[in-house]
Amino acid sequence: MIEIMENQNPLQRFFSASKRKKIKEYLTAYLFIAPSTILIFIFGIFPVGFALFVSLHKWRIKRTAMIGLDNYVDAIGNLAYVAVFFLGIGALIGIYFLIKKIIGLVKQYDDHPWLCILPGILNAAIAFSFLNWFFKLLPEVLDIADKLRGLEKTREVFVTLLRQAFTAESVVPAWRVFLWILLAGILVGGAVLFLWKSKRNLLYQSYFALVFTALGIGVGLLFYLKNQVSSAYAEAFANNADPGIWPQFITITSGVILLILAWWLWRRASKPRSGWAFWVHVVSALFLLVGGWLLIGEIPTIVASGDKDLWSGLKVTVFFALGTVPVQLTLALFLAILLFQKMRGSNVFRIIYFIPYVTPAIASAAIFKQMFSNRHSAPVNMLLQTLGLEPQQWLFEPQGVNTIIGQFFGWNLPDWAGGPSLALCVVILHSIWTYVGYDIVIYMAGLGNITKELIDAAQSDGANKWQIFRYITFPLLSPTTYFLSLVSIIGTFKAFNTIWIFRDALALGTTDAFSVTIFIEFFEKLRYGYASAMAFVLFAIILGLTFINNKIQGSKVFYG
């Protein structure tokens, strides 16, 4: 045995056979996922980071000075400052939940992971030092295009300029700092692994790294916000103006706090308690809810003081989502239940309903555009004339559909009650026609997962078809409904290609959704920085809607 151990190298003596096997398995797994991880970073994470970098600059065709939050303020007014504040506070609140998780693990396993705090700090420092190097390198790389002017554009010249970018005076020190911190993190992390041999060592290191990363993000955002607000006030006072940031900031923040308190009281009211205590909680929650909404009612005024095109695009997008998603899902559920029955020819109808989804979207939009033309000879107008109705302008009509219906009955509706334009209604109709087949297929897959024994048992107990649908089919389809509603809402807020085909100048922008507004800013007005800021506003809206949908509808999902 001694001779065998003497013939082993130090690495083999340090690790047991089982540990070497586990390390080999981990390395193999990491090698397999490495290509996809690299691709996600290059084509997913990097473009997002670069867009954020662009949004903080005055960037029209070429990059100029960094202007901070000015693009966001131009887009959504002083709400940009409020959003940054809540991002910073959210990062600090995240620290509480991470520490709570760490303490829970310590109590559960009786661990002593405090050595992992040091590698956690260093790992967070590695992330920040890498970002520091990246954001110092990026301008040097982007300036290569300007340096190439007047030079022969050869591979050797480009490589030389790229090498100069990596070795610039502002870049090299940041790179050295990153390397030193990376080396320190590896050495300290390895030492902690050696000193405290626990299966959860790396897990604790990761949690502590997240804690200090969140601390750095939260504190950094709040200090950055303070500097931006101070700069905005100094500029406004120089022009004898008042930006009104702090009053709006305090109003909205107070409204959010009241909403949180209302939610907390409402949750407490559901717990077993005496009658008077229940009603005190409920009434208090309702009062706080009303107060919170009144204070948050300042948000539309702030956003309206920003970019008018952004506000108009958001309104169109909301109309598009409200007109598409409920009708689309209701119709799909109804048809899926019909097609799921054992009836002759159901397979043919399944194919017919799915055809619009696989039809090229641009081609189907072009056909719809001809069908809903303003010509009297257009198919839809000819149908209206056959029914004794007046032909419509359709895609050229900016008036709201409620206004047009009101005119037909002699009603005089106010502008705010006009609803979506008739042009946008055509876009909504096309979207429903395109995606209802996809939703039918998904719903039918969900219906196939419902066991026949449940339905047979309900029928034997005397339940009719409506009761079976209400108490068995619909609840068991809730995961499918949740998935489809989430995908549909995100899809409507990202929709672009068919809307671009349908849009016409005579509709006065009533079909220009948020994504179209961003496209116009980027490709027609060439305001790259401002368009990137608008894209992040859209991303925040989608993220917020996803969170709300998850809280409201996700809590009611029944998985069987």
Coordinates of C-alpha atoms in Angstrom, one line a residue:
M1 CA 0.0 0.0 0.0
I2 CA 2.8 2.4 0.9
E3 CA 4.6 1.6 -2.4
I4 CA 1.3 2.3 -4.3
M5 CA 0.9 5.7 -2.6
E6 CA 4.5 6.6 -3.3
N7 CA 4.0 5.9 -7.1
Q8 CA 0.9 8.3 -7.1
N9 CA 1.4 11.9 -8.0
P10 CA 0.5 14.6 -5.3
L11 CA -2.8 15.4 -7.1
Q12 CA -3.9 11.7 -7.0
R13 CA -2.9 11.5 -3.3
F14 CA -4.9 14.7 -2.5
F15 CA -8.1 13.5 -4.2
S16 CA -9.8 10.2 -3.6
A17 CA -10.9 8.0 -6.5
S18 CA -14.6 9.0 -5.9
K19 CA -13.6 12.7 -5.9
R20 CA -11.6 12.4 -9.1
K21 CA -14.5 10.7 -10.8
K22 CA -16.9 13.4 -9.6
I23 CA -14.5 16.2 -10.8
K24 CA -14.2 14.4 -14.2
E25 CA -18.0 14.3 -14.5
Y26 CA -18.3 18.0 -13.7
L27 CA -15.6 18.9 -16.2
T28 CA -17.3 16.8 -18.9
A29 CA -20.7 18.5 -18.2
Y30 CA -19.1 21.9 -18.3
L31 CA -17.4 21.2 -21.6
F32 CA -20.7 20.1 -23.1
I33 CA -22.5 23.3 -22.0
A34 CA -19.6 25.6 -22.7
P35 CA -20.5 26.2 -26.5
S36 CA -24.1 27.1 -25.7
T37 CA -23.0 29.3 -22.8
I38 CA -20.6 31.2 -25.0
L39 CA -23.3 31.7 -27.7
I40 CA -25.8 32.9 -25.1
F41 CA -23.2 35.4 -23.8
I42 CA -22.3 36.6 -27.3
F43 CA -25.8 36.9 -28.8
G44 CA -27.9 37.3 -25.7
I45 CA -26.1 39.0 -22.7
F46 CA -23.6 41.1 -24.6
P47 CA -26.2 42.8 -26.9
V48 CA -28.2 43.7 -23.8
G49 CA -25.2 45.2 -22.1
F50 CA -24.2 47.0 -25.2
A51 CA -27.7 48.4 -25.6
L52 CA -27.5 49.7 -22.0
F53 CA -24.2 51.3 -22.8
V54 CA -25.7 53.0 -25.9
S55 CA -28.8 54.2 -24.0
L56 CA -26.6 56.2 -21.6
H57 CA -25.0 58.2 -24.5
K58 CA -26.1 60.8 -26.9
W59 CA -25.7 58.6 -29.9
R60 CA -26.9 59.7 -33.3
I61 CA -25.1 57.7 -36.1
K62 CA -21.9 58.1 -34.0
R63 CA -21.2 58.0 -30.3
T64 CA -20.8 61.3 -28.5
A65 CA -20.8 62.3 -24.8
M66 CA -22.3 60.2 -22.1
I67 CA -25.5 61.8 -20.8
G68 CA -26.6 59.3 -18.1
L69 CA -30.4 59.1 -17.6
D70 CA -31.2 62.0 -20.0
N71 CA -32.6 59.6 -22.7
Y72 CA -34.8 57.9 -20.2
V73 CA -36.0 61.3 -18.8
D74 CA -36.9 62.4 -22.4
A75 CA -38.9 59.2 -22.9
I76 CA -40.8 58.8 -19.6
G77 CA -40.1 62.0 -17.7
N78 CA -39.1 62.1 -14.1
L79 CA -40.4 58.5 -13.7
A80 CA -36.9 57.4 -14.9
Y81 CA -35.4 58.6 -11.6
V82 CA -38.1 56.8 -9.6
A83 CA -37.4 53.6 -11.6
V84 CA -33.7 53.8 -10.8
F85 CA -34.5 54.4 -7.1
F86 CA -36.7 51.3 -6.9
L87 CA -34.1 49.2 -8.8
G88 CA -31.5 50.2 -6.1
I89 CA -33.9 49.5 -3.3
G90 CA -34.9 46.2 -4.9
A91 CA -31.2 45.1 -4.9
L92 CA -30.9 46.0 -1.2
I93 CA -34.1 44.1 -0.4
G94 CA -32.7 41.1 -2.3
I95 CA -29.8 41.1 0.2
Y96 CA -32.3 40.4 3.0
F97 CA -33.7 37.4 1.2
L98 CA -30.2 36.0 0.4
I99 CA -29.1 36.4 4.0
K100 CA -32.4 34.7 5.1
K101 CA -31.6 31.8 2.8
I102 CA -28.0 31.5 4.2
I103 CA -29.2 31.6 7.8
G104 CA -31.8 28.9 6.9
L105 CA -29.1 26.6 5.6
V106 CA -26.9 27.3 8.6
K107 CA -29.7 26.3 11.0
Q108 CA -30.7 23.3 8.9
Y109 CA -27.2 21.7 8.6
D110 CA -25.5 23.4 11.6
D111 CA -22.8 24.8 9.3
H112 CA -20.2 27.4 10.0
P113 CA -19.6 29.0 6.6
W114 CA -18.2 32.3 7.7
L115 CA -14.9 31.6 5.9
C116 CA -16.8 31.8 2.7
I117 CA -17.5 35.5 3.2
L118 CA -14.0 36.4 1.9
P119 CA -14.2 34.5 -1.4
G120 CA -17.7 35.9 -1.7
I121 CA -16.4 39.5 -1.5
L122 CA -13.6 38.7 -4.0
N123 CA -16.1 37.0 -6.4
A124 CA -18.3 40.1 -6.4
A125 CA -15.2 42.2 -6.9
I126 CA -14.2 40.1 -9.9
A127 CA -17.6 40.8 -11.5
F128 CA -17.4 44.5 -10.9
S129 CA -13.7 44.7 -12.1
F130 CA -14.6 42.9 -15.2
L131 CA -17.5 45.3 -16.0
N132 CA -15.2 48.2 -15.3
W133 CA -12.6 46.8 -17.8
F134 CA -15.3 46.1 -20.3
F135 CA -16.9 49.6 -20.2
K136 CA -13.4 51.2 -20.5
L137 CA -12.5 48.9 -23.4
L138 CA -15.8 49.3 -25.3
P139 CA -15.3 53.0 -26.3
E140 CA -11.8 52.3 -27.5
V141 CA -13.1 49.5 -29.8
L142 CA -16.0 51.6 -31.1
D143 CA -13.6 54.4 -32.0
I144 CA -11.8 52.1 -34.4
A145 CA -14.4 53.1 -37.1
D146 CA -13.4 56.8 -36.8
K147 CA -9.7 55.9 -36.8
L148 CA -10.1 53.9 -40.1
R149 CA -11.2 57.1 -41.9
G150 CA -8.6 58.0 -44.5
L151 CA -6.6 54.8 -44.0
E152 CA -6.4 51.8 -46.2
K153 CA -9.0 49.3 -44.8
T154 CA -6.9 46.1 -44.6
R155 CA -6.9 43.3 -42.1
E156 CA -3.5 44.3 -40.8
V157 CA -4.6 47.9 -40.1
F158 CA -7.7 46.7 -38.3
V159 CA -5.7 44.2 -36.1
T160 CA -3.2 47.0 -35.3
L161 CA -6.0 49.4 -34.2
L162 CA -7.7 46.6 -32.2
R163 CA -4.4 45.9 -30.4
Q164 CA -4.1 49.6 -29.6
A165 CA -7.6 49.5 -28.2
F166 CA -6.7 46.7 -25.8
T167 CA -3.5 48.4 -24.8
A168 CA -4.9 51.9 -24.3
E169 CA -3.8 53.8 -21.2
S170 CA -7.3 53.7 -19.7
V171 CA -7.8 50.0 -20.4
V172 CA -4.6 48.3 -19.3
P173 CA -4.8 49.3 -15.6
A174 CA -8.4 48.1 -15.4
W175 CA -7.3 44.8 -17.0
R176 CA -4.5 44.4 -14.5
V177 CA -6.8 45.0 -11.6
F178 CA -9.2 42.4 -12.9
L179 CA -6.5 39.8 -13.3
W180 CA -5.1 40.5 -9.8
I181 CA -8.6 40.2 -8.2
L182 CA -9.3 37.1 -10.3
L183 CA -6.1 35.4 -9.1
A184 CA -6.9 36.4 -5.5
G185 CA -10.4 35.0 -5.8
I186 CA -9.2 31.7 -7.2
L187 CA -6.5 31.3 -4.5
V188 CA -8.7 32.3 -1.6
G189 CA -11.6 30.2 -2.9
G190 CA -9.4 27.2 -3.2
A191 CA -8.0 27.8 0.3
V192 CA -11.4 28.0 1.8
L193 CA -12.4 24.8 0.0
F194 CA -9.3 23.1 1.6
L195 CA -9.9 24.5 5.1
W196 CA -13.6 23.8 5.3
K197 CA -14.5 20.6 3.6
S198 CA -18.2 20.7 3.0
K199 CA -20.5 19.8 0.2
R200 CA -22.1 23.2 0.5
N201 CA -18.9 25.2 0.4
L202 CA -19.3 26.5 -3.2
L203 CA -23.0 27.1 -2.5
Y204 CA -22.2 29.4 0.4
Q205 CA -19.5 31.1 -1.7
S206 CA -22.1 31.8 -4.4
Y207 CA -24.7 33.1 -2.0
F208 CA -22.2 35.5 -0.3
A209 CA -21.0 36.6 -3.8
L210 CA -24.6 37.4 -4.7
V211 CA -25.0 39.3 -1.4
F212 CA -22.1 41.6 -2.0
T213 CA -22.9 41.9 -5.7
A214 CA -26.4 43.1 -4.8
L215 CA -25.0 45.5 -2.2
G216 CA -22.7 47.0 -4.8
I217 CA -25.5 47.3 -7.3
G218 CA -27.9 48.8 -4.8
V219 CA -25.5 51.3 -3.3
G220 CA -24.0 52.2 -6.7
L221 CA -27.5 52.9 -8.3
L222 CA -28.5 55.1 -5.3
F223 CA -25.3 57.1 -5.5
Y224 CA -25.6 57.4 -9.2
L225 CA -29.3 58.6 -8.8
K226 CA -28.2 61.2 -6.3
N227 CA -25.6 62.6 -8.7
Q228 CA -28.1 62.6 -11.6
V229 CA -30.8 64.4 -9.6
S230 CA -28.4 66.9 -8.3
S231 CA -27.1 67.6 -11.8
A232 CA -30.7 68.0 -13.1
Y233 CA -31.6 70.4 -10.4
A234 CA -28.4 72.4 -10.9
E235 CA -29.1 72.7 -14.6
A236 CA -32.8 73.6 -14.0
F237 CA -31.9 76.3 -11.5
A238 CA -29.4 77.8 -13.9
N239 CA -32.4 78.2 -16.3
N240 CA -34.7 79.5 -13.5
A241 CA -36.9 76.4 -13.7
D242 CA -38.0 73.7 -11.3
P243 CA -37.8 70.1 -12.6
G244 CA -40.2 68.9 -9.8
I245 CA -38.3 65.6 -9.4
W246 CA -38.5 65.4 -5.6
P247 CA -42.3 66.1 -5.2
Q248 CA -43.1 63.5 -7.9
F249 CA -40.6 61.1 -6.4
I250 CA -42.1 61.4 -2.9
T251 CA -45.6 61.1 -4.2
I252 CA -45.0 57.9 -6.2
T253 CA -42.9 56.3 -3.5
S254 CA -45.6 56.9 -0.9
G255 CA -48.2 55.4 -3.2
V256 CA -46.1 52.2 -3.6
I257 CA -45.6 52.0 0.1
L258 CA -49.3 52.3 0.7
L259 CA -50.0 49.6 -1.9
I260 CA -47.5 47.2 -0.2
L261 CA -49.2 47.9 3.2
A262 CA -52.6 47.3 1.7
W263 CA -51.4 44.0 0.3
W264 CA -49.9 43.0 3.7
L265 CA -53.1 43.8 5.6
W266 CA -55.2 42.0 3.0
R267 CA -53.1 38.8 3.4
R268 CA -53.3 39.1 7.2
A269 CA -57.1 39.4 6.9
S270 CA -57.3 35.9 5.4
K271 CA -55.9 34.3 8.6
P272 CA -58.3 33.0 11.2
R273 CA -59.3 35.9 13.5
S274 CA -62.4 37.4 15.2
G275 CA -65.0 39.2 13.1
W276 CA -64.2 42.7 14.1
A277 CA -60.4 42.2 13.5
F278 CA -61.2 40.7 10.0
W279 CA -63.2 43.8 9.0
V280 CA -60.7 46.2 10.4
H281 CA -58.0 44.6 8.3
V282 CA -60.2 44.6 5.2
V283 CA -61.4 48.2 5.5
S284 CA -57.9 49.4 6.3
A285 CA -56.5 47.6 3.3
L286 CA -59.1 49.1 1.0
F287 CA -58.4 52.6 2.3
L288 CA -54.7 52.2 1.8
L289 CA -55.3 50.7 -1.7
V290 CA -57.4 53.7 -2.7
G291 CA -54.8 56.1 -1.3
G292 CA -52.0 54.3 -3.0
W293 CA -53.7 54.4 -6.4
L294 CA -54.4 58.1 -6.0
L295 CA -50.8 58.8 -5.3
I296 CA -49.5 56.6 -8.1
G297 CA -52.0 58.3 -10.4
E298 CA -49.2 60.9 -10.8
I299 CA -47.4 58.4 -13.1
P300 CA -49.6 58.9 -16.3
T301 CA -49.1 62.7 -15.9
I302 CA -45.3 62.2 -15.7
V303 CA -45.2 59.8 -18.6
A304 CA -47.4 62.1 -20.7
S305 CA -44.9 65.0 -20.1
G306 CA -42.3 62.8 -21.7
D307 CA -42.2 61.7 -25.3
K308 CA -45.7 61.9 -27.0
D309 CA -44.8 59.2 -29.5
L310 CA -43.8 56.8 -26.7
W311 CA -47.1 57.5 -24.8
S312 CA -49.1 57.0 -28.1
G313 CA -47.2 53.8 -28.8
L314 CA -47.9 52.4 -25.3
K315 CA -51.6 53.2 -25.7
V316 CA -51.8 51.5 -29.0
T317 CA -49.9 48.5 -27.6
V318 CA -52.3 48.2 -24.7
F319 CA -55.3 48.4 -27.0
F320 CA -53.7 45.7 -29.2
A321 CA -53.1 43.4 -26.2
L322 CA -56.6 43.9 -24.7
G323 CA -58.2 43.3 -28.1
T324 CA -56.2 40.2 -29.0
V325 CA -55.4 38.1 -25.9
P326 CA -58.8 37.6 -24.3
V327 CA -60.7 36.9 -27.6
Q328 CA -57.9 34.7 -28.9
L329 CA -57.8 32.5 -25.8
T330 CA -61.5 32.3 -25.4
L331 CA -62.1 31.3 -29.0
A332 CA -59.2 28.8 -28.9
L333 CA -60.6 27.1 -25.8
F334 CA -64.1 26.9 -27.3
L335 CA -62.8 25.4 -30.6
A336 CA -60.3 23.1 -28.8
I337 CA -63.2 21.5 -26.8
L338 CA -65.3 21.1 -29.9
L339 CA -62.4 19.5 -31.9
F340 CA -61.5 17.2 -29.0
Q341 CA -64.9 15.5 -29.3
K342 CA -65.1 12.3 -31.4
M343 CA -66.7 13.7 -34.5
R344 CA -66.2 13.0 -38.2
G345 CA -63.8 15.3 -39.9
S346 CA -62.2 16.8 -36.7
N347 CA -58.7 16.1 -38.0
V348 CA -59.4 18.1 -41.1
F349 CA -60.6 21.1 -39.1
R350 CA -57.5 20.8 -36.9
I351 CA -55.3 21.2 -39.9
I352 CA -57.5 24.1 -41.3
Y353 CA -57.3 26.1 -38.0
F354 CA -53.5 25.5 -37.8
I355 CA -52.7 26.7 -41.4
P356 CA -52.8 30.4 -40.6
Y357 CA -50.1 30.0 -37.9
V358 CA -47.7 28.3 -40.4
T359 CA -48.5 30.7 -43.2
P360 CA -45.7 33.3 -43.6
A361 CA -46.9 36.3 -41.6
I362 CA -45.8 38.9 -44.1
A363 CA -47.8 37.1 -46.9
S364 CA -51.0 36.8 -44.8
A365 CA -50.7 40.5 -43.7
A366 CA -50.4 41.6 -47.3
I367 CA -53.5 39.6 -48.3
F368 CA -55.4 41.0 -45.3
K369 CA -54.3 44.5 -46.4
Q370 CA -55.9 43.9 -49.8
M371 CA -59.1 42.4 -48.3
F372 CA -59.5 45.5 -46.0
S373 CA -58.6 48.0 -48.6
N374 CA -60.6 51.3 -48.7
R375 CA -61.7 50.6 -52.3
H376 CA -65.4 49.9 -52.7
S377 CA -64.4 46.8 -54.7
A378 CA -62.4 45.3 -51.8
P379 CA -63.9 42.0 -50.5
V380 CA -64.9 43.2 -47.0
N381 CA -66.4 46.4 -48.3
M382 CA -68.4 44.5 -50.9
L383 CA -69.7 42.3 -48.1
L384 CA -70.8 45.4 -46.2
Q385 CA -72.6 46.8 -49.2
T386 CA -74.4 43.5 -49.7
L387 CA -75.6 43.8 -46.1
G388 CA -76.8 47.3 -46.7
L389 CA -74.0 49.0 -44.8
E390 CA -71.6 51.8 -45.8
P391 CA -68.1 50.8 -46.9
Q392 CA -65.3 51.7 -44.5
Q393 CA -61.8 53.1 -44.8
W394 CA -60.4 50.3 -42.6
L395 CA -56.6 50.6 -42.6
F396 CA -56.8 54.3 -43.5
E397 CA -59.3 55.2 -40.7
P398 CA -57.8 56.8 -37.5
Q399 CA -61.1 57.2 -35.7
G400 CA -61.9 54.9 -32.8
V401 CA -64.2 52.0 -33.5
N402 CA -66.5 53.1 -30.6
T403 CA -66.7 56.5 -32.2
I404 CA -67.7 55.0 -35.6
I405 CA -70.4 52.8 -33.9
G406 CA -71.6 55.8 -32.0
Q407 CA -72.0 57.8 -35.1
F408 CA -74.0 55.0 -36.7
F409 CA -76.5 55.1 -33.8
G410 CA -76.3 58.9 -33.4
W411 CA -74.3 58.9 -30.2
N412 CA -71.7 61.6 -29.5
L413 CA -68.9 59.9 -27.6
P414 CA -66.0 61.8 -25.9
D415 CA -62.5 61.3 -27.4
W416 CA -61.3 59.1 -24.4
A417 CA -64.1 56.6 -25.1
G418 CA -63.2 56.2 -28.8
G419 CA -61.3 52.9 -28.2
P420 CA -58.8 51.5 -30.7
S421 CA -58.9 52.9 -34.3
L422 CA -60.6 50.9 -37.0
A423 CA -57.2 50.4 -38.6
L424 CA -55.9 48.8 -35.4
C425 CA -59.0 46.6 -35.2
V426 CA -57.9 45.1 -38.6
V427 CA -54.5 44.4 -37.1
I428 CA -56.1 42.8 -34.0
L429 CA -58.4 40.6 -36.3
H430 CA -55.3 39.4 -38.2
S431 CA -53.5 38.6 -35.0
I432 CA -56.4 36.5 -33.7
W433 CA -56.8 34.7 -37.1
T434 CA -53.0 33.9 -37.1
Y435 CA -52.5 32.6 -33.5
V436 CA -55.8 31.0 -32.6
G437 CA -54.8 27.8 -34.4
Y438 CA -51.6 27.6 -32.3
D439 CA -53.6 28.1 -29.1
I440 CA -56.0 25.4 -30.1
V441 CA -53.2 22.8 -30.5
I442 CA -51.8 23.7 -27.1
Y443 CA -55.2 23.5 -25.5
M444 CA -55.9 20.1 -27.1
A445 CA -52.6 18.8 -25.7
G446 CA -53.8 20.0 -22.3
L447 CA -57.2 18.3 -22.8
G448 CA -55.4 15.1 -23.6
N449 CA -53.8 15.1 -20.2
I450 CA -57.1 15.2 -18.3
T451 CA -58.0 11.6 -17.2
K452 CA -61.3 10.3 -18.5
E453 CA -61.9 8.7 -15.1
L454 CA -62.5 12.1 -13.5
I455 CA -65.1 13.1 -16.1
D456 CA -66.8 9.6 -15.9
A457 CA -67.0 10.0 -12.1
A458 CA -68.5 13.4 -12.4
Q459 CA -71.1 12.2 -14.9
S460 CA -72.0 9.3 -12.7
D461 CA -72.6 11.8 -9.8
G462 CA -75.1 13.7 -12.0
A463 CA -72.9 16.6 -13.2
N464 CA -73.9 18.2 -16.5
K465 CA -71.5 19.3 -19.3
W466 CA -71.3 22.9 -17.9
Q467 CA -70.5 21.7 -14.4
I468 CA -67.8 19.3 -15.8
F469 CA -66.2 22.1 -17.7
R470 CA -66.5 24.6 -14.8
Y471 CA -65.2 22.4 -12.0
I472 CA -62.9 19.8 -13.8
T473 CA -61.9 20.8 -17.4
F474 CA -61.2 24.5 -16.8
P475 CA -59.3 24.2 -13.5
L476 CA -57.1 21.4 -15.0
L477 CA -56.4 23.5 -18.0
S478 CA -55.2 26.4 -15.8
P479 CA -51.4 25.6 -16.5
T480 CA -52.1 25.7 -20.2
T481 CA -54.1 29.0 -19.9
Y482 CA -51.4 30.5 -17.8
F483 CA -48.7 29.6 -20.3
L484 CA -50.7 30.8 -23.3
S485 CA -51.7 34.1 -21.7
L486 CA -48.1 34.8 -20.7
V487 CA -46.8 34.1 -24.1
S488 CA -49.6 36.1 -25.8
I489 CA -49.1 39.2 -23.7
I490 CA -45.4 39.2 -24.2
G491 CA -46.0 38.6 -28.0
T492 CA -48.4 41.5 -28.3
F493 CA -45.9 43.9 -26.7
K494 CA -43.1 42.7 -29.0
A495 CA -45.2 42.5 -32.2
F496 CA -43.7 44.3 -35.1
N497 CA -43.6 42.7 -38.6
T498 CA -47.3 42.5 -39.4
I499 CA -48.0 45.9 -37.8
W500 CA -45.3 47.4 -40.0
I501 CA -47.0 45.9 -43.1
F502 CA -50.5 47.3 -42.1
R503 CA -49.4 50.8 -41.0
D504 CA -50.4 53.7 -43.2
A505 CA -49.8 57.4 -42.9
L506 CA -53.5 58.2 -43.2
A507 CA -54.2 56.2 -40.0
L508 CA -52.2 59.0 -38.2
G509 CA -50.0 56.6 -36.2
T510 CA -53.0 54.8 -34.5
T511 CA -51.4 51.4 -35.5
D512 CA -47.9 52.3 -34.4
A513 CA -47.2 50.1 -31.4
F514 CA -44.3 50.5 -29.0
S515 CA -42.0 48.3 -31.0
V516 CA -42.8 50.3 -34.2
T517 CA -42.0 53.6 -32.4
I518 CA -38.6 52.2 -31.3
F519 CA -37.9 51.0 -34.9
I520 CA -38.7 54.5 -36.3
E521 CA -36.4 56.2 -33.7
F522 CA -33.6 53.8 -34.5
F523 CA -33.7 53.3 -38.3
E524 CA -35.4 56.5 -39.5
K525 CA -34.4 59.2 -37.0
L526 CA -31.1 57.5 -36.3
R527 CA -31.3 58.2 -32.6
Y528 CA -29.6 55.1 -31.4
G529 CA -29.1 56.1 -27.8
Y530 CA -32.7 57.2 -27.4
A531 CA -34.1 54.2 -29.2
S532 CA -32.1 51.9 -26.9
A533 CA -33.5 53.7 -23.8
M534 CA -37.0 53.2 -25.2
A535 CA -36.2 49.5 -25.7
F536 CA -35.3 49.2 -22.0
V537 CA -38.6 51.0 -21.1
L538 CA -40.4 48.3 -23.1
F539 CA -38.4 45.6 -21.4
A540 CA -39.4 47.0 -18.0
I541 CA -43.0 47.1 -19.0
I542 CA -43.0 43.4 -20.2
L543 CA -41.1 42.4 -17.1
G544 CA -43.7 44.1 -14.9
L545 CA -46.6 42.6 -16.7
T546 CA -45.0 39.2 -16.5
F547 CA -44.6 39.6 -12.7
I548 CA -48.2 40.8 -12.2
N549 CA -49.5 38.0 -14.3
N550 CA -47.5 35.5 -12.3
K551 CA -48.8 36.9 -9.0
I552 CA -52.4 37.1 -10.1
Q553 CA -52.9 34.2 -12.5
G554 CA -49.9 32.1 -11.5
S555 CA -51.2 31.7 -7.9
K556 CA -54.4 30.2 -9.3
V557 CA -52.8 27.6 -11.5
F558 CA -53.8 24.0 -10.5
Y559 CA -51.2 21.4 -11.5
G560 CA -53.3 18.4 -10.5

